[in-house]
Amino acid sequence: MNYRTDIRNIAIIAHVDHGKTTLVDAMLKQSNIFRDNQEVGELIMDNNTLEREKGITIMAKNTAVVYRDIKINIIDTPGHADFSGEVERVISMADCCLLLIDSVEGPMPQTKFVLRHALQKGMKTIVVINKMDRTNSRIPEVIRLTQDLFLELAISADQLDFPILYASARDGIVVTEPNMPGKNIEPLFECIRDNAPPPQIENGPFQMLVSNLDYDTHKGKIAIGRVWRGNITPHDYVSRISADGNIDNYEIAEVFNYLGLKRLKIEHAEAGEIIAITGIDKVSIGDTIASIENPEALPRIEISEPTVEMTFSINTSPFGGREGRFSTTRQLRERLYKELETNLSLRIQDTDSPDTFLVKGRGELHLAILIETMRREGYELEISKPKAITKIIDGKLNEPMEVLTIDTKEQYIGILNEILSKRQAQMVDMHNDNQGNIRLVFNIPTKGLLGFRNSFLIATRGDSIMNTLFLGYEPWHGEIISNRSGALVASEQGTAITYGLNNAQGRGITFIDPGTKVYEGMIVGLNTRAQDIPVNVCKEKKRTNIRSSTSDIAIKLTPPLKMSLEQAIDFINKDELVEITPKNIRLRKKLLTYSQRLRTISNSRQNNR
C-alpha cells in the first residue's frame, strides 16, 4: 500500500459553538493564502446568509491550505444535531479528525455523536481544547471527561492514544501546554503534519465517491469528492454508478482542486486528493465515478433516519399567490425533490392529496432552515405542526427518544422540571459546579421536544442553553396533552383597525399591528382561556354626533407579539397551519370558517360518545 505524503485530509468536528469555523478562519489567515490588503472578515467559511444570521454552520464545506509543502485539505462540518447528516456525508473524505472541545462546557451530546462516527471509520483523532483563555475554564476536568468519552467509544486500543492541543481560536493561538504563551497556530499545523496519517493510495483504475454537489450556471453540476484510486484528467471518459446500480458513461469536462476559498482548474489529479469535476449532469451524492474500463462501485454513504415529519402544501389561504413567485404544486414538488440531491437527511413522500407532501427531517431546525431557504427563494407554502416519526418494532409501537442536555442556573431547576415532567422527560443526571451553574440531562421522547424551545427560553429568560442528541427508539410513552391556550381567530376579511385590536387585547395577546390585512380563519392572537374565540379586528368605532369627554384620547395598544418561523412552528396546534410567503409568516386554522370548525367539533364529540 502506498501513501501520498504530500497531502493530509482532515475533518474538523465538534459540538455547536465550540469554535470550528473560527479555528478554520485562523488556519486560512495564517497560511498566507490571502493578500496582505485583502479583506476577508470573520466566519470565512460560513458564506451562506442563513449561516451568518443563525450563527451556526449548516452545510459542510471544504477548503485547503499549504504548510511546508504539505497540502492540508480541511472539511468544516456543522455542530448542530439537526445537521448531523452533513457530518455523515463528508467525514468519509478525511483520514483524521480535529475534535474541538470547549474548555468550560467539555464534551457535549454532539461531541459524542461525531466522535463515534469518526472512530467507527478508524480515523486518527487530534483533540483541541478551545477557548482556553476563558476565566472559568476547567481544562483538567475537561481532559478527564474527554478521556472517559474515548474509553466509551473507541473500537481499538490505538485510538486511545491521541495528542491534545490547547487553543484560543479567536486569537489565532495554539499551544502544546495549557499555560504556555502562544504566538500563532503553527503547533496545530505541526501536529497535523506529524500525527494525521497521509492518505493511502490503492493501485488500480480511477475511482471517486461523490460526497458533495455544487452548481454553476455555465458549467452545470459540479461533483465533489475524494479520489480513492487512480487518476483523472479533463476529457477522460468515466462511468457513473447510481444507487440502483445503473451505469452511465460521460466525458469529464474540467477538473478542479481547492486552495483557500478558490477552486483551481488543474490538468491532472491523483488518488488521495479532494477534487471537483464537471461534465456529469446526472449525478447524486453517494454515486461512484469510476473508470469506464472497470466501473466498480464504492460503498454508499450511510445516513441515519429522520425523526420528525410535517406536511408541506401549496398556499390555500385567501391571500395565496399574491406575494411569492412560486406557488403552484408543480413548482413546490420540483423544489422539494431537488433538495434531496444535496440534503441526504431529508425524506419526501407524496400523500393522498396531490397538493401536499410529507417531509421528514432530523429535527425542527433542520426543516425550518429548508422552509426559510424556500421562502427567501420566492416560494409560498403552508406547513403543519411537526410530529415525531413512530415505528412498529416487534409488533409494538415505538417512538424516537433523545438525550436533552441543559446548562442553566440553580433558580431555574424547579420550573424546568415542571415543564419537562409534563413532556414525559426523565432526569438521568445532574451536575452542580458549586458556582450556581447546573447541567441537567434528561431522556425525553422526540414529541416532548416539539414546541419546547420557546417555553424553555421564556422559563429561563434566555439565560440557558439546550442541546439534544438522538438516543434510539423506545415503546410508545403515550400522548402528551397540549396546555396551550386558545387562539384569537379573525372572524372576517379586511384590514386590522386599532379599535378592533384594542377589543381583541381585552381577550388576550395579539400578534399583528394596525393596518395588517387579515382573512377569516387567520390567527391574530392568543386567548387567555383554553377555547378558540372569533374576534373582529377590522371593527371600527361607531360614529355619532355625541362628543365624549375622552374622544380625543388616542387608543394605546400593547405592542404585538411577533413570532419567528421557529416560534410559529412551535406555537401551532394540530388543527392549525403556518402560511409562509416571502413577505409574511401568518398563522391560520386549517378550516377557515367558524361554522366549519363548530361542525368538526360537534362531529368529534358525537364520535367519542
Coordinates of C-alpha atoms in Angstrom, one line a residue:
M1 CA 0.0 0.0 0.0
N2 CA 1.4 3.4 -1.0
Y3 CA 0.8 6.8 0.7
R4 CA 0.5 10.4 -0.5
T5 CA 2.9 12.0 1.9
D6 CA 2.3 15.5 0.4
I7 CA -1.4 15.6 1.5
R8 CA -3.4 15.4 4.8
N9 CA -7.2 15.2 4.7
I10 CA -8.7 16.3 8.0
A11 CA -12.3 16.9 9.1
I12 CA -13.0 19.5 11.9
I13 CA -15.8 18.2 14.2
A14 CA -17.3 19.5 17.4
H15 CA -20.4 20.4 19.2
V16 CA -22.2 23.6 18.1
D17 CA -20.4 26.9 19.1
H18 CA -17.2 25.2 20.2
G19 CA -15.2 27.2 17.7
K20 CA -14.8 25.1 14.5
T21 CA -15.3 27.9 12.0
T22 CA -13.3 30.4 14.0
L23 CA -10.4 27.9 14.0
V24 CA -10.7 27.4 10.2
D25 CA -10.5 31.2 9.9
A26 CA -7.2 31.3 11.8
M27 CA -5.8 28.4 9.7
L28 CA -6.7 30.2 6.5
K29 CA -5.4 33.6 7.6
Q30 CA -2.1 32.3 9.0
S31 CA -1.3 30.0 6.0
N32 CA -0.7 33.2 3.9
I33 CA -3.2 32.3 1.2
F34 CA -4.7 35.9 1.3
R35 CA -3.1 39.1 0.1
D36 CA -1.9 41.4 2.8
N37 CA -4.5 44.0 1.9
Q38 CA -7.4 41.5 1.3
E39 CA -10.4 42.0 3.5
V40 CA -11.8 38.5 4.4
G41 CA -13.6 39.3 7.7
E42 CA -14.8 36.6 10.2
L43 CA -16.5 33.3 9.7
I44 CA -15.0 33.0 6.3
M45 CA -16.4 29.5 5.5
D46 CA -19.9 30.4 6.6
N47 CA -20.7 32.3 3.4
N48 CA -24.4 31.4 3.4
T49 CA -26.7 34.3 4.6
L50 CA -28.7 32.0 6.9
E51 CA -25.5 30.6 8.5
R52 CA -24.3 34.2 9.3
E53 CA -27.8 35.1 10.7
K54 CA -28.1 32.0 12.8
G55 CA -24.5 31.9 13.9
I56 CA -24.1 28.2 13.1
T57 CA -22.7 26.1 10.3
I58 CA -25.4 24.5 8.3
M59 CA -23.6 23.0 5.2
A60 CA -20.3 21.1 5.3
K61 CA -17.7 22.7 3.2
N62 CA -14.1 22.1 2.2
T63 CA -11.0 24.3 1.7
A64 CA -7.3 23.7 1.7
V65 CA -4.1 25.3 2.9
V66 CA -0.4 24.6 2.3
Y67 CA 2.1 24.2 5.2
R68 CA 5.7 23.5 4.4
D69 CA 5.0 21.7 1.1
I70 CA 2.2 19.7 2.6
K71 CA -1.3 20.4 1.4
I72 CA -3.9 20.2 4.2
N73 CA -7.5 19.6 2.9
I74 CA -9.9 20.9 5.6
I75 CA -13.5 19.8 5.8
D76 CA -15.6 22.1 8.1
T77 CA -18.7 20.4 9.4
P78 CA -21.9 21.6 11.2
G79 CA -22.1 21.2 15.0
H80 CA -25.9 21.2 15.5
A81 CA -27.5 17.8 15.9
D82 CA -30.2 18.6 13.3
F83 CA -27.5 18.8 10.6
S84 CA -25.6 15.7 11.7
G85 CA -26.4 14.2 8.3
E86 CA -23.8 16.7 6.8
V87 CA -21.2 15.2 9.1
E88 CA -22.1 11.6 8.0
R89 CA -22.0 12.7 4.4
V90 CA -18.5 14.2 4.3
I91 CA -16.5 12.6 7.0
S92 CA -15.5 9.7 4.7
M93 CA -13.3 12.1 2.7
A94 CA -11.0 12.5 5.7
D95 CA -8.3 10.3 7.3
C96 CA -8.0 12.3 10.5
C97 CA -10.4 14.4 12.6
L98 CA -9.7 17.5 14.6
L99 CA -12.0 17.3 17.6
L100 CA -12.7 20.7 19.2
I101 CA -14.0 20.8 22.8
D102 CA -14.9 23.9 24.8
S103 CA -12.7 24.4 27.9
V104 CA -15.7 25.1 30.0
E105 CA -18.5 23.1 28.6
G106 CA -16.4 20.0 27.9
P107 CA -17.8 17.1 25.8
M108 CA -21.4 17.7 24.8
P109 CA -24.0 15.4 23.1
Q110 CA -23.0 16.2 19.5
T111 CA -19.3 15.7 20.5
K112 CA -20.2 12.1 21.3
F113 CA -22.1 11.7 18.1
V114 CA -19.4 13.0 15.7
L115 CA -16.6 11.2 17.6
R116 CA -18.4 7.9 17.4
H117 CA -18.7 8.2 13.7
A118 CA -15.0 9.1 13.3
L119 CA -13.8 6.3 15.5
Q120 CA -16.1 3.7 13.7
K121 CA -14.3 4.7 10.5
G122 CA -11.0 4.1 12.1
M123 CA -9.9 7.7 11.9
K124 CA -7.0 9.2 13.8
T125 CA -8.0 11.9 16.2
I126 CA -6.4 15.2 17.4
V127 CA -8.1 16.8 20.4
V128 CA -8.1 20.6 20.6
I129 CA -9.3 22.1 23.9
N130 CA -10.5 25.5 22.6
K131 CA -11.3 28.8 24.4
M132 CA -8.5 28.1 26.9
D133 CA -8.4 31.9 27.8
R134 CA -11.8 31.8 29.4
T135 CA -11.6 32.8 33.1
N136 CA -13.9 29.9 34.2
S137 CA -12.1 27.2 32.1
R138 CA -11.7 23.8 33.7
I139 CA -9.1 22.2 31.5
P140 CA -8.1 19.3 33.8
E141 CA -11.7 18.1 34.2
V142 CA -12.5 18.6 30.5
I143 CA -9.5 16.4 29.6
R144 CA -10.7 13.7 32.1
L145 CA -14.2 13.8 30.6
T146 CA -12.7 13.6 27.1
Q147 CA -10.6 10.5 28.0
D148 CA -13.7 8.9 29.5
L149 CA -15.5 9.6 26.2
F150 CA -12.8 7.9 24.2
L151 CA -12.8 4.9 26.6
E152 CA -16.5 4.5 25.9
L153 CA -16.4 4.9 22.1
A154 CA -13.0 3.6 21.0
I155 CA -13.1 0.4 18.9
S156 CA -9.3 -0.2 19.0
A157 CA -6.6 0.4 21.6
D158 CA -4.5 2.7 19.4
Q159 CA -7.5 5.2 19.3
L160 CA -6.9 5.9 23.0
D161 CA -3.6 7.5 22.2
F162 CA -4.3 10.9 20.9
P163 CA -2.4 14.3 21.0
I164 CA -4.0 17.2 22.9
L165 CA -3.5 20.8 22.0
Y166 CA -4.8 24.0 23.6
A167 CA -6.2 26.9 21.6
S168 CA -7.8 30.3 21.6
A169 CA -9.2 30.1 18.1
R170 CA -10.5 33.7 18.3
D171 CA -6.9 35.0 19.0
G172 CA -5.4 32.6 16.5
I173 CA -3.2 30.8 19.1
V174 CA -2.5 27.1 19.6
V175 CA 0.0 25.7 22.2
T176 CA 1.0 22.3 23.4
E177 CA 0.6 23.0 27.2
P178 CA -2.3 24.9 28.9
N179 CA -0.2 27.7 30.4
M180 CA 2.3 28.3 27.6
P181 CA 2.4 31.7 25.9
G182 CA 1.4 31.4 22.2
K183 CA 2.1 33.4 19.1
N184 CA 0.2 31.6 16.3
I185 CA -1.3 28.3 15.3
E186 CA 1.9 26.7 13.9
P187 CA 1.8 24.0 16.6
L188 CA -1.5 22.8 15.1
F189 CA 0.0 22.6 11.6
E190 CA 3.0 20.7 13.1
C191 CA 0.7 18.3 14.9
I192 CA -1.3 17.7 11.8
R193 CA 1.8 17.0 9.7
D194 CA 3.2 14.6 12.3
N195 CA 0.1 12.8 13.5
A196 CA -2.5 12.9 10.8
P197 CA -2.0 9.8 8.6
P198 CA -1.3 10.6 4.9
P199 CA -4.0 9.1 2.5
Q200 CA -3.5 5.6 1.4
I201 CA -3.1 5.0 -2.3
E202 CA -4.7 1.9 -3.8
N203 CA -3.4 0.7 -7.1
G204 CA -6.0 0.4 -9.9
P205 CA -8.2 2.4 -12.3
F206 CA -9.9 5.6 -11.3
Q207 CA -12.5 5.6 -8.5
M208 CA -14.1 8.5 -6.7
L209 CA -17.0 8.8 -4.3
V210 CA -19.2 11.8 -4.7
S211 CA -19.7 13.4 -1.2
N212 CA -21.0 16.9 -2.2
L213 CA -22.5 18.8 -5.1
D214 CA -22.3 22.3 -6.3
Y215 CA -23.8 24.1 -9.3
D216 CA -22.5 26.7 -11.8
T217 CA -24.7 28.4 -14.3
H218 CA -22.1 27.8 -17.0
K219 CA -20.5 24.5 -16.0
G220 CA -23.7 22.8 -14.7
K221 CA -23.5 20.3 -11.9
I222 CA -20.1 20.0 -10.1
A223 CA -19.4 16.7 -8.3
I224 CA -17.1 17.0 -5.3
G225 CA -15.3 14.1 -3.6
R226 CA -12.1 12.2 -2.8
V227 CA -10.2 10.2 -5.4
W228 CA -9.7 6.8 -3.8
R229 CA -7.9 5.1 -6.7
G230 CA -6.2 6.0 -10.0
N231 CA -6.0 9.4 -11.6
I232 CA -8.2 11.7 -13.7
T233 CA -7.6 14.4 -16.4
P234 CA -10.0 16.5 -18.4
H235 CA -11.8 14.8 -21.3
D236 CA -11.3 11.3 -19.7
Y237 CA -14.3 9.0 -20.2
V238 CA -15.8 7.7 -16.9
S239 CA -18.8 5.8 -15.7
R240 CA -21.3 7.0 -13.1
I241 CA -22.7 4.2 -10.9
S242 CA -26.0 5.2 -9.3
A243 CA -27.7 3.9 -6.2
D244 CA -29.7 1.3 -8.1
G245 CA -26.6 0.1 -9.9
N246 CA -27.3 1.7 -13.2
I247 CA -24.2 2.8 -15.2
D248 CA -24.0 5.8 -17.4
N249 CA -20.9 7.0 -19.3
Y250 CA -19.7 10.6 -19.5
E251 CA -16.8 12.7 -20.6
I252 CA -15.1 14.8 -17.9
A253 CA -15.1 18.4 -18.9
E254 CA -12.9 20.0 -16.2
V255 CA -11.1 19.0 -13.0
F256 CA -10.6 21.3 -10.1
N257 CA -8.9 21.2 -6.6
Y258 CA -9.1 23.6 -3.7
L259 CA -6.8 26.2 -2.2
G260 CA -8.2 28.7 0.3
L261 CA -11.5 30.0 -0.9
K262 CA -10.6 29.3 -4.6
R263 CA -11.5 26.3 -6.8
L264 CA -8.5 25.9 -9.1
K265 CA -8.6 24.3 -12.5
I266 CA -6.0 21.5 -12.9
E267 CA -4.9 19.2 -15.7
H268 CA -4.3 16.1 -13.5
A269 CA -5.5 14.7 -10.2
E270 CA -4.3 11.6 -8.4
A271 CA -5.6 9.4 -5.6
G272 CA -5.8 11.0 -2.1
E273 CA -6.8 14.4 -3.4
I274 CA -10.2 16.1 -2.9
I275 CA -11.4 17.4 -6.2
A276 CA -14.4 18.7 -8.1
I277 CA -15.3 17.6 -11.7
T278 CA -17.8 18.8 -14.3
G279 CA -19.4 17.2 -17.3
I280 CA -21.7 14.7 -15.4
D281 CA -25.2 16.2 -15.5
K282 CA -26.9 13.3 -13.8
V283 CA -25.0 12.7 -10.6
S284 CA -26.1 12.4 -6.9
I285 CA -24.3 12.3 -3.6
G286 CA -23.2 8.8 -2.9
D287 CA -22.6 7.9 -6.6
T288 CA -19.3 6.4 -7.6
I289 CA -17.4 7.9 -10.6
A290 CA -15.1 5.2 -11.9
S291 CA -13.0 4.2 -14.9
I292 CA -15.1 3.2 -17.9
E293 CA -13.0 0.0 -18.3
N294 CA -13.7 -1.1 -14.7
P295 CA -16.8 0.6 -13.3
E296 CA -16.6 -0.7 -9.7
A297 CA -18.9 1.0 -7.1
L298 CA -17.7 2.2 -3.7
P299 CA -19.8 1.6 -0.5
R300 CA -22.5 4.3 -0.5
I301 CA -22.8 6.9 2.2
E302 CA -25.0 5.7 5.1
I303 CA -27.2 8.4 6.7
S304 CA -29.3 8.0 9.9
E305 CA -33.0 8.1 9.5
P306 CA -35.1 11.2 10.2
T307 CA -37.1 11.6 13.4
V308 CA -39.6 14.4 12.7
E309 CA -42.1 15.0 9.9
M310 CA -44.5 17.7 8.7
T311 CA -46.6 18.4 5.7
F312 CA -45.7 20.9 3.0
S313 CA -48.6 22.1 0.8
I314 CA -49.4 24.9 -1.6
N315 CA -50.8 28.1 -0.1
T316 CA -54.6 27.8 0.0
S317 CA -55.3 30.9 2.0
P318 CA -57.4 33.8 0.5
F319 CA -54.0 35.7 0.1
G320 CA -52.4 32.7 -1.8
G321 CA -50.3 33.7 -4.8
R322 CA -50.1 37.4 -4.1
E323 CA -46.6 37.6 -2.5
G324 CA -44.5 34.8 -4.0
R325 CA -43.1 33.9 -7.4
F326 CA -43.6 30.1 -7.0
S327 CA -47.0 29.0 -5.7
T328 CA -48.1 26.0 -7.8
T329 CA -48.0 22.3 -6.9
R330 CA -45.6 21.6 -9.7
Q331 CA -43.1 24.2 -8.5
L332 CA -43.3 23.1 -4.9
R333 CA -42.8 19.4 -6.0
E334 CA -39.8 20.2 -8.2
R335 CA -38.1 22.3 -5.4
L336 CA -38.6 19.7 -2.7
Y337 CA -37.3 16.8 -4.8
K338 CA -34.4 19.0 -5.9
E339 CA -33.4 19.4 -2.3
L340 CA -33.0 15.6 -2.0
E341 CA -29.9 15.9 -4.2
T342 CA -27.8 17.6 -1.5
N343 CA -29.8 17.2 1.7
L344 CA -29.3 13.5 2.4
S345 CA -31.1 13.5 5.8
L346 CA -34.3 14.6 4.2
R347 CA -37.1 12.3 3.0
I348 CA -40.1 13.3 0.9
Q349 CA -43.3 11.3 0.3
D350 CA -46.4 12.0 -1.8
T351 CA -49.7 11.9 0.1
D352 CA -53.3 11.2 -0.8
S353 CA -53.6 14.9 -1.7
P354 CA -51.7 15.9 -4.9
D355 CA -51.0 19.4 -3.3
T356 CA -49.5 18.1 -0.1
F357 CA -46.1 16.4 0.6
L358 CA -44.9 14.7 3.7
V359 CA -41.4 15.9 4.5
K360 CA -39.2 14.2 7.1
G361 CA -36.0 15.5 8.7
R362 CA -33.7 15.3 11.7
G363 CA -35.5 17.9 13.8
E364 CA -37.5 21.1 13.8
L365 CA -34.4 23.3 13.0
H366 CA -33.5 21.1 10.1
L367 CA -36.9 21.5 8.5
A368 CA -37.1 25.2 9.5
I369 CA -33.9 26.0 7.6
L370 CA -35.3 24.4 4.5
I371 CA -38.6 26.4 4.9
E372 CA -36.7 29.7 5.4
T373 CA -34.5 29.0 2.4
M374 CA -37.5 28.3 0.1
R375 CA -39.2 31.4 1.5
R376 CA -36.3 33.6 0.5
E377 CA -36.2 32.0 -2.9
G378 CA -39.8 33.2 -3.5
Y379 CA -41.9 30.2 -2.6
E380 CA -45.3 30.2 -1.0
L381 CA -46.4 27.2 1.1
E382 CA -48.3 26.0 4.1
I383 CA -46.8 23.8 6.8
S384 CA -48.4 21.7 9.5
K385 CA -47.4 21.1 13.1
P386 CA -44.3 18.7 13.2
K387 CA -44.7 15.3 14.8
A388 CA -42.3 12.5 15.8
I389 CA -42.0 9.6 13.4
T390 CA -43.0 6.3 15.0
K391 CA -42.1 2.7 14.1
I392 CA -43.6 -0.7 14.6
I393 CA -40.9 -2.9 16.2
D394 CA -41.7 -6.5 17.2
G395 CA -45.4 -5.7 16.8
K396 CA -45.3 -2.8 19.2
L397 CA -45.5 1.0 18.6
N398 CA -42.1 2.7 19.2
E399 CA -41.1 6.3 19.2
P400 CA -37.8 8.2 18.9
M401 CA -36.0 9.2 22.1
E402 CA -33.4 11.9 22.6
V403 CA -30.9 13.0 25.3
L404 CA -31.7 16.6 26.3
T405 CA -28.8 18.4 28.0
I406 CA -29.5 21.8 29.6
D407 CA -26.9 24.2 31.1
T408 CA -28.7 26.6 33.4
K409 CA -28.8 28.3 36.7
E410 CA -29.9 26.9 40.0
Q411 CA -33.0 29.1 40.2
Y412 CA -34.5 27.6 37.0
I413 CA -34.3 23.9 38.1
G414 CA -37.9 23.9 39.5
I415 CA -39.6 25.4 36.5
L416 CA -37.7 23.3 34.1
N417 CA -38.5 20.1 35.9
E418 CA -42.2 21.1 36.0
I419 CA -42.3 21.8 32.2
L420 CA -40.3 18.7 31.3
S421 CA -42.3 16.3 33.5
K422 CA -45.4 17.2 31.5
R423 CA -43.4 16.3 28.4
Q424 CA -42.6 12.8 29.7
A425 CA -38.9 13.6 30.3
Q426 CA -36.9 11.6 32.9
M427 CA -33.8 13.1 34.6
V428 CA -30.8 10.9 34.3
D429 CA -28.0 13.1 35.6
M430 CA -27.5 16.5 37.3
H431 CA -24.1 18.2 37.8
N432 CA -23.5 21.3 40.0
D433 CA -20.2 23.2 39.7
N434 CA -20.8 24.9 43.1
Q435 CA -20.9 28.3 41.4
G436 CA -24.6 28.4 40.7
N437 CA -24.3 26.6 37.3
I438 CA -26.2 23.3 36.8
R439 CA -26.1 20.8 34.0
L440 CA -29.3 18.7 33.7
V441 CA -29.6 15.6 31.5
F442 CA -32.9 14.1 30.5
N443 CA -34.1 11.3 28.4
I444 CA -37.2 12.6 26.5
P445 CA -39.4 11.5 23.6
T446 CA -38.8 13.5 20.5
K447 CA -42.5 14.5 20.6
G448 CA -41.8 16.1 24.0
L449 CA -39.2 18.4 22.4
L450 CA -41.6 19.7 19.8
G451 CA -42.6 23.2 20.9
F452 CA -40.3 23.1 23.9
R453 CA -37.6 25.5 22.8
N454 CA -39.9 28.6 23.1
S455 CA -41.1 27.6 26.6
F456 CA -37.5 26.9 27.6
L457 CA -36.3 30.4 26.5
I458 CA -39.2 32.1 28.3
A459 CA -38.8 30.0 31.5
T460 CA -35.1 30.6 31.7
R461 CA -35.2 34.2 30.4
G462 CA -32.8 33.3 27.6
D463 CA -30.1 32.5 30.2
S464 CA -29.7 28.8 29.5
I465 CA -28.5 26.5 26.7
M466 CA -30.2 23.3 25.5
N467 CA -28.8 20.6 23.3
T468 CA -30.2 17.3 22.0
L469 CA -28.9 14.0 20.6
F470 CA -30.9 11.1 19.1
L471 CA -30.8 8.2 21.5
G472 CA -32.9 5.4 19.8
Y473 CA -36.4 4.0 19.8
E474 CA -38.4 3.0 22.9
P475 CA -42.0 1.8 23.3
W476 CA -44.7 4.5 23.0
H477 CA -45.0 6.6 26.1
G478 CA -48.5 7.8 25.4
E479 CA -49.9 11.1 24.2
I480 CA -48.7 14.5 25.5
I481 CA -51.7 16.8 26.2
S482 CA -51.2 20.3 24.9
N483 CA -51.6 23.0 27.5
R484 CA -51.6 25.9 25.1
S485 CA -54.3 28.5 25.5
G486 CA -56.9 29.0 22.7
A487 CA -56.4 31.3 19.7
L488 CA -57.9 34.6 18.8
V489 CA -59.2 34.0 15.3
A490 CA -60.2 36.7 12.8
S491 CA -63.9 36.5 12.0
E492 CA -63.8 38.4 8.7
Q493 CA -61.5 39.6 6.0
G494 CA -60.3 43.1 5.9
T495 CA -57.7 45.4 7.4
A496 CA -57.0 45.4 11.2
I497 CA -58.1 48.6 12.9
T498 CA -56.8 50.0 16.2
Y499 CA -60.3 49.9 17.7
G500 CA -60.8 46.3 16.8
L501 CA -57.4 45.3 18.0
N502 CA -58.0 47.1 21.3
N503 CA -61.1 45.0 21.8
A504 CA -59.1 41.8 21.0
Q505 CA -56.4 42.7 23.5
G506 CA -59.1 42.6 26.1
R507 CA -59.3 38.9 25.5
G508 CA -55.5 38.1 25.2
I509 CA -52.3 38.9 23.4
T510 CA -52.3 40.0 19.8
F511 CA -49.8 39.1 17.0
I512 CA -50.5 41.9 14.4
D513 CA -50.2 45.6 14.0
P514 CA -53.0 48.0 12.9
G515 CA -53.1 48.1 9.1
T516 CA -52.3 44.4 8.7
K517 CA -54.5 42.6 6.2
V518 CA -56.4 39.7 7.6
Y519 CA -58.8 37.0 6.5
E520 CA -61.4 34.8 8.2
G521 CA -59.7 32.0 10.0
M522 CA -56.3 33.8 10.4
I523 CA -54.9 33.6 13.9
V524 CA -54.4 37.1 15.2
G525 CA -53.7 36.4 18.9
L526 CA -53.6 34.1 21.9
N527 CA -56.6 33.8 24.2
T528 CA -56.2 33.9 28.0
R529 CA -58.5 30.9 28.2
A530 CA -58.4 27.4 26.6
Q531 CA -61.0 28.0 23.9
D532 CA -60.6 29.5 20.5
I533 CA -62.7 32.6 20.0
P534 CA -63.5 34.6 16.9
V535 CA -62.7 38.3 17.1
N536 CA -63.4 41.1 14.6
V537 CA -60.1 43.1 14.4
C538 CA -61.5 45.0 11.5
K539 CA -64.3 46.6 13.6
E540 CA -64.4 50.4 13.6
K541 CA -65.9 52.6 16.3
K542 CA -69.4 53.8 15.5
R543 CA -69.6 57.5 14.7
T544 CA -72.2 59.6 16.5
N545 CA -73.0 63.3 16.9
I546 CA -72.4 63.0 20.6
R547 CA -69.0 64.2 21.7
S548 CA -67.3 62.2 24.5
S549 CA -65.1 63.9 27.1
T550 CA -62.5 61.2 26.3
S551 CA -62.9 61.2 22.5
D552 CA -59.6 62.9 21.9
I553 CA -57.6 60.4 23.9
A554 CA -55.8 58.0 21.5
I555 CA -56.2 54.3 22.0
K556 CA -52.9 52.9 23.1
L557 CA -52.3 49.3 22.1
T558 CA -49.9 46.8 23.8
P559 CA -47.1 46.0 21.3
P560 CA -48.0 42.8 19.4
L561 CA -46.0 39.6 19.9
K562 CA -44.0 38.9 16.7
M563 CA -43.0 35.3 16.0
S564 CA -40.0 34.0 14.1
L565 CA -40.5 31.0 11.8
E566 CA -39.3 28.6 14.5
Q567 CA -41.6 30.1 17.1
A568 CA -44.6 29.9 14.8
I569 CA -43.8 26.2 14.1
D570 CA -43.6 25.6 17.9
F571 CA -46.8 27.5 18.5
I572 CA -49.4 25.9 16.3
N573 CA -51.7 23.0 17.2
K574 CA -52.8 20.1 15.1
D575 CA -55.8 22.0 13.6
E576 CA -53.6 24.9 12.5
L577 CA -51.1 25.8 9.8
V578 CA -48.3 28.2 9.2
E579 CA -48.6 30.2 6.0
I580 CA -45.2 31.0 4.6
T581 CA -44.6 33.7 1.9
P582 CA -41.5 35.8 1.0
K583 CA -43.1 38.8 2.8
N584 CA -45.1 37.3 5.7
I585 CA -45.4 34.5 8.2
R586 CA -49.1 34.0 9.1
L587 CA -50.8 31.6 11.4
R588 CA -54.2 30.2 10.4
K589 CA -56.8 27.5 11.1
K590 CA -57.0 24.5 8.7
L591 CA -60.7 25.2 8.5
L592 CA -61.1 28.9 7.9
T593 CA -64.8 29.5 8.6
Y594 CA -66.2 29.4 12.2
S595 CA -69.2 27.2 11.1
Q596 CA -66.8 24.6 9.7
R597 CA -64.8 24.5 12.9
L598 CA -68.0 24.2 15.0
R599 CA -69.3 21.4 12.8
T600 CA -66.0 19.5 13.2
I601 CA -66.1 19.8 17.0
S602 CA -69.7 18.7 17.1
N603 CA -68.9 15.6 15.0
S604 CA -65.9 14.8 17.1
R605 CA -68.0 14.8 20.3
Q606 CA -70.6 12.6 18.7
N607 CA -68.0 10.1 17.6
N608 CA -66.5 10.0 21.2
R609 CA -69.8 9.1 22.8

